[in-house]
Short mmCIF file of C-alpha atoms in Angstrom, two decimals:
data_model
loop_
_atom_site.label_atom_id
_atom_site.label_comp_id
_atom_site.label_asym_id
_atom_site.label_seq_id
_atom_site.Cartn_x
_atom_site.Cartn_y
_atom_site.Cartn_z
CA VAL A 25 16.45 -18.20 2.60
CA LEU A 26 16.94 -18.60 6.36
CA HIS A 27 13.37 -19.90 6.56
CA LEU A 28 14.21 -22.57 3.96
CA VAL A 29 17.44 -23.81 5.54
CA ALA A 30 16.50 -23.34 9.21
CA LEU A 31 14.09 -25.67 10.97
CA SER A 32 10.68 -24.78 9.60
CA GLY A 33 7.51 -26.22 8.14
CA PHE A 34 9.22 -26.67 4.79
CA ASN A 35 11.84 -28.94 6.37
CA ILE A 36 9.25 -30.87 8.40
CA ALA A 37 7.24 -31.52 5.22
CA ILE A 38 10.35 -32.85 3.49
CA ILE A 39 11.21 -35.08 6.45
CA ILE A 40 7.64 -36.48 6.62
CA TYR A 41 7.83 -37.25 2.88
CA TYR A 42 11.17 -39.07 3.19
CA LEU A 43 10.15 -40.97 6.34
CA GLY A 44 6.81 -41.99 4.82
CA TRP A 45 8.60 -43.30 1.75
CA PHE A 46 11.26 -45.14 3.80
CA PHE A 47 8.86 -46.79 6.27
CA GLY A 48 6.50 -47.59 3.40
CA LEU A 49 9.15 -49.94 1.99
CA PHE A 50 8.60 -52.50 4.77
CA ALA A 51 5.40 -51.47 6.60
CA ARG A 52 1.76 -50.88 5.79
CA ARG A 53 0.79 -47.32 4.88
CA GLN A 54 -0.93 -46.47 8.17
CA ILE A 55 1.90 -47.92 10.25
CA ALA A 56 4.43 -46.03 8.12
CA LEU A 57 2.57 -42.77 8.73
CA TRP A 58 2.43 -43.29 12.50
CA LEU A 59 6.13 -44.16 12.60
CA SER A 60 6.73 -40.88 10.76
CA VAL A 61 4.82 -38.99 13.48
CA ILE A 62 6.90 -40.65 16.22
CA PHE A 63 10.12 -39.68 14.47
CA ILE A 64 8.89 -36.11 13.98
CA VAL A 65 8.20 -35.84 17.74
CA LEU A 66 11.70 -37.14 18.47
CA PHE A 67 13.11 -34.70 15.91
CA VAL A 68 11.34 -31.77 17.61
CA LEU A 69 12.71 -32.82 21.01
CA MET A 70 16.21 -33.26 19.58
CA THR A 71 16.26 -29.80 17.99
CA GLY A 72 15.09 -27.91 21.08
CA GLY A 73 11.45 -27.27 20.24
CA GLU A 74 11.51 -23.84 18.59
CA ALA A 75 8.07 -22.29 18.02
CA SER A 76 8.22 -22.58 14.22
CA ILE A 77 9.09 -26.26 14.27
CA ILE A 78 6.46 -27.10 16.93
CA ARG A 79 3.84 -25.37 14.79
CA ALA A 80 5.00 -27.34 11.76
CA ALA A 81 5.10 -30.61 13.71
CA ILE A 82 1.51 -30.18 14.96
CA MET A 83 0.30 -29.43 11.43
CA GLY A 84 2.29 -32.41 10.13
CA ALA A 85 0.71 -34.70 12.71
CA ILE A 86 -2.76 -33.46 11.73
CA LEU A 87 -1.90 -34.17 8.09
CA VAL A 88 -0.91 -37.74 8.99
CA LEU A 89 -4.13 -38.16 11.01
CA ALA A 90 -6.14 -36.98 8.02
CA LYS A 91 -4.42 -39.49 5.74
CA THR A 92 -4.82 -42.41 8.12
CA SER A 93 -8.52 -41.68 8.73
CA GLY A 94 -9.39 -40.90 5.11
CA ARG A 95 -10.30 -37.28 5.88
CA LEU A 96 -9.44 -34.21 3.81
CA PHE A 97 -6.61 -32.04 5.13
CA ASN A 98 -7.32 -28.33 5.49
CA ALA A 99 -4.21 -26.22 6.08
CA ARG A 100 -6.17 -23.32 7.56
CA ASN A 101 -7.90 -25.50 10.14
CA ALA A 102 -4.63 -27.27 10.95
CA LEU A 103 -2.91 -23.91 11.47
CA ALA A 104 -5.72 -22.73 13.75
CA ALA A 105 -5.45 -25.94 15.79
CA ALA A 106 -1.67 -25.61 16.08
CA VAL A 107 -1.92 -21.99 17.22
CA LEU A 108 -4.67 -22.87 19.72
CA VAL A 109 -2.52 -25.58 21.32
CA MET A 110 0.61 -23.42 21.43
CA VAL A 111 -1.09 -20.29 22.79
CA ALA A 112 -2.99 -22.33 25.39
CA HIS A 113 0.37 -23.70 26.56
CA ASN A 114 2.16 -20.34 26.50
CA PRO A 115 0.12 -17.17 25.75
CA LYS A 116 3.29 -15.02 25.83
CA ILE A 117 4.36 -16.24 22.38
CA LEU A 118 1.67 -14.02 20.84
CA VAL A 119 3.69 -10.95 21.87
CA PHE A 120 7.26 -11.98 22.65
CA ASP A 121 8.12 -14.78 20.19
CA LEU A 122 9.01 -13.30 16.79
CA GLY A 123 9.72 -16.76 15.35
CA PHE A 124 6.19 -17.89 16.16
CA GLN A 125 4.68 -14.71 14.73
CA LEU A 126 6.62 -14.96 11.46
CA SER A 127 5.91 -18.68 11.13
CA PHE A 128 2.19 -18.14 11.68
CA LEU A 129 1.99 -15.21 9.24
CA ALA A 130 3.98 -17.06 6.55
CA VAL A 131 1.58 -20.03 6.61
CA MET A 132 -1.39 -17.65 6.65
CA GLY A 133 0.01 -15.92 3.58
CA ILE A 134 0.42 -19.21 1.73
CA ALA A 135 -3.07 -20.35 2.73
CA TYR A 136 -4.90 -17.12 1.85
CA PHE A 137 -2.76 -15.09 -0.59
CA ARG A 138 -1.55 -17.89 -2.84
CA PRO A 139 -5.04 -18.87 -4.17
CA ILE A 140 -5.57 -15.22 -5.09
CA LEU A 141 -2.21 -14.96 -6.87
CA GLU A 142 -2.88 -18.15 -8.83
CA LYS A 143 -5.86 -16.45 -10.46
CA PHE A 144 -3.59 -13.75 -11.90
CA VAL A 145 -0.49 -15.82 -12.73
CA LYS A 146 -1.77 -17.88 -15.66
CA TRP A 147 1.47 -18.70 -17.41
CA ASN A 148 3.34 -21.91 -16.58
CA PHE A 149 7.06 -21.99 -15.84
CA TRP A 150 9.25 -24.36 -13.84
CA LEU A 151 9.59 -21.98 -10.88
CA LYS A 152 5.91 -21.04 -10.73
CA ASP A 153 5.04 -23.09 -7.63
CA PRO A 154 7.96 -21.92 -5.41
CA PHE A 155 7.58 -18.36 -6.76
CA LEU A 156 3.91 -18.16 -5.73
CA THR A 157 4.68 -19.69 -2.35
CA THR A 158 7.54 -17.25 -1.71
CA VAL A 159 5.59 -14.15 -2.75
CA SER A 160 2.57 -15.20 -0.66
CA ALA A 161 4.66 -15.84 2.46
CA GLU A 162 6.75 -12.68 2.08
CA ALA A 163 3.70 -10.50 1.51
CA ALA A 164 2.31 -11.71 4.84
CA VAL A 165 5.49 -11.26 6.91
CA LEU A 166 6.65 -8.01 5.29
CA PRO A 167 4.77 -5.58 7.59
CA LEU A 168 5.93 -7.37 10.76
CA LEU A 169 9.54 -7.58 9.55
CA PHE A 170 9.58 -3.88 8.74
CA PHE A 171 7.99 -3.02 12.08
CA LYS A 172 10.40 -5.20 14.13
CA LEU A 173 13.63 -4.76 12.15
CA GLY A 174 13.15 -1.42 10.40
CA ARG A 175 14.15 -2.83 7.01
CA VAL A 176 13.22 -5.61 4.60
CA SER A 177 14.88 -7.42 1.72
CA LEU A 178 13.04 -8.33 -1.47
CA ALA A 179 15.87 -10.52 -2.78
CA GLY A 180 14.07 -13.57 -1.39
CA VAL A 181 11.48 -13.29 -4.15
CA ILE A 182 14.29 -14.29 -6.54
CA THR A 183 16.51 -16.52 -4.39
CA ASN A 184 13.89 -18.65 -2.62
CA PRO A 185 12.25 -20.06 -5.77
CA ILE A 186 15.69 -20.91 -7.16
CA LEU A 187 16.81 -22.66 -3.97
CA GLU A 188 13.51 -24.29 -3.00
CA SER A 189 13.79 -26.89 -5.76
CA VAL A 190 17.25 -28.12 -4.70
CA ILE A 191 16.99 -28.01 -0.89
CA PRO A 192 14.83 -31.19 -0.63
CA ILE A 193 17.46 -33.06 -2.69
CA THR A 194 20.22 -31.62 -0.50
CA MET A 195 18.42 -32.68 2.66
CA GLY A 196 17.83 -36.19 1.30
CA LEU A 197 21.49 -36.59 0.33
CA GLY A 198 22.53 -35.17 3.70
CA PHE A 199 20.46 -37.75 5.59
CA LEU A 200 21.81 -40.48 3.32
CA THR A 201 25.39 -39.32 3.95
CA GLY A 202 24.83 -39.51 7.70
CA ALA A 203 23.23 -42.95 7.48
CA LEU A 204 26.00 -44.37 5.28
CA GLY A 205 28.57 -42.84 7.61
CA PHE A 206 27.44 -45.25 10.34
CA ILE A 207 28.27 -48.13 7.99
CA SER A 208 31.42 -46.95 6.26
CA TYR A 209 33.23 -43.64 5.92
CA TYR A 210 34.32 -44.49 2.37
CA LEU A 211 30.78 -45.56 1.41
CA SER A 212 29.44 -42.14 2.40
CA LEU A 213 32.09 -40.17 0.48
CA PRO A 214 30.43 -40.21 -3.02
CA VAL A 215 27.09 -39.07 -1.57
CA ALA A 216 28.82 -36.42 0.56
CA TRP A 217 30.57 -35.18 -2.59
CA LEU A 218 27.23 -34.76 -4.37
CA THR A 219 25.80 -33.01 -1.30
CA ASN A 220 28.75 -30.63 -1.25
CA ILE A 221 28.16 -29.68 -4.90
CA LEU A 222 24.58 -28.67 -4.10
CA LEU A 223 25.65 -26.80 -0.96
CA THR A 224 28.31 -24.92 -2.91
CA TYR A 225 25.69 -23.90 -5.49
CA GLU A 226 23.25 -22.76 -2.77
CA LEU A 227 25.91 -20.75 -0.94
CA ALA A 228 26.97 -19.13 -4.24
CA ILE A 229 23.36 -17.98 -4.87
CA ILE A 230 23.11 -16.61 -1.32
CA SER A 231 26.47 -14.86 -1.57
CA PHE A 232 25.68 -13.27 -4.93
CA PHE A 233 22.29 -11.89 -3.95
CA GLY A 234 23.51 -11.02 -0.44
#
């Protein structure tokens, strides 16, 4: 759950989606994508540049480059490129940065384990996509978590799929609340009220399973 609500690749992907949609309202597709990259860079600088978000930002930029040049995006190659850039800049993160290690392993799990799981999970249900993503990521980070922390929690297999579907909506409403707040406090209140309902639901799920 922390990975979903903290700054991570999941959040960067949501932000790129919202920015691409917003800029696409008044700019050509390629311009909208490049504006999204600029805002992602500013976002990374604003948030302090944690390893997980830098990795996600590099992969997001490669995704935008692929779209603007008409090339196919390969998550594994993008991850390798992101790791190469980050390790070349600071080799110590391979050993001393747990956030980088977990972020790298989680994406590796999604890239390699998820296709295997999809072959076995044939039935369709509304939480199938987030369930497969969660199980794949957790399977990859489980050994490192146990080694570093001495214990692991499997509750995320249940909570993450439930929360993953509502967090993008919560983030969108949160951004909208902030934007409307610059215009009028009273104009932002209805959206803030809706955001608070979703946050209350998410915190209730976390509290119950915690």
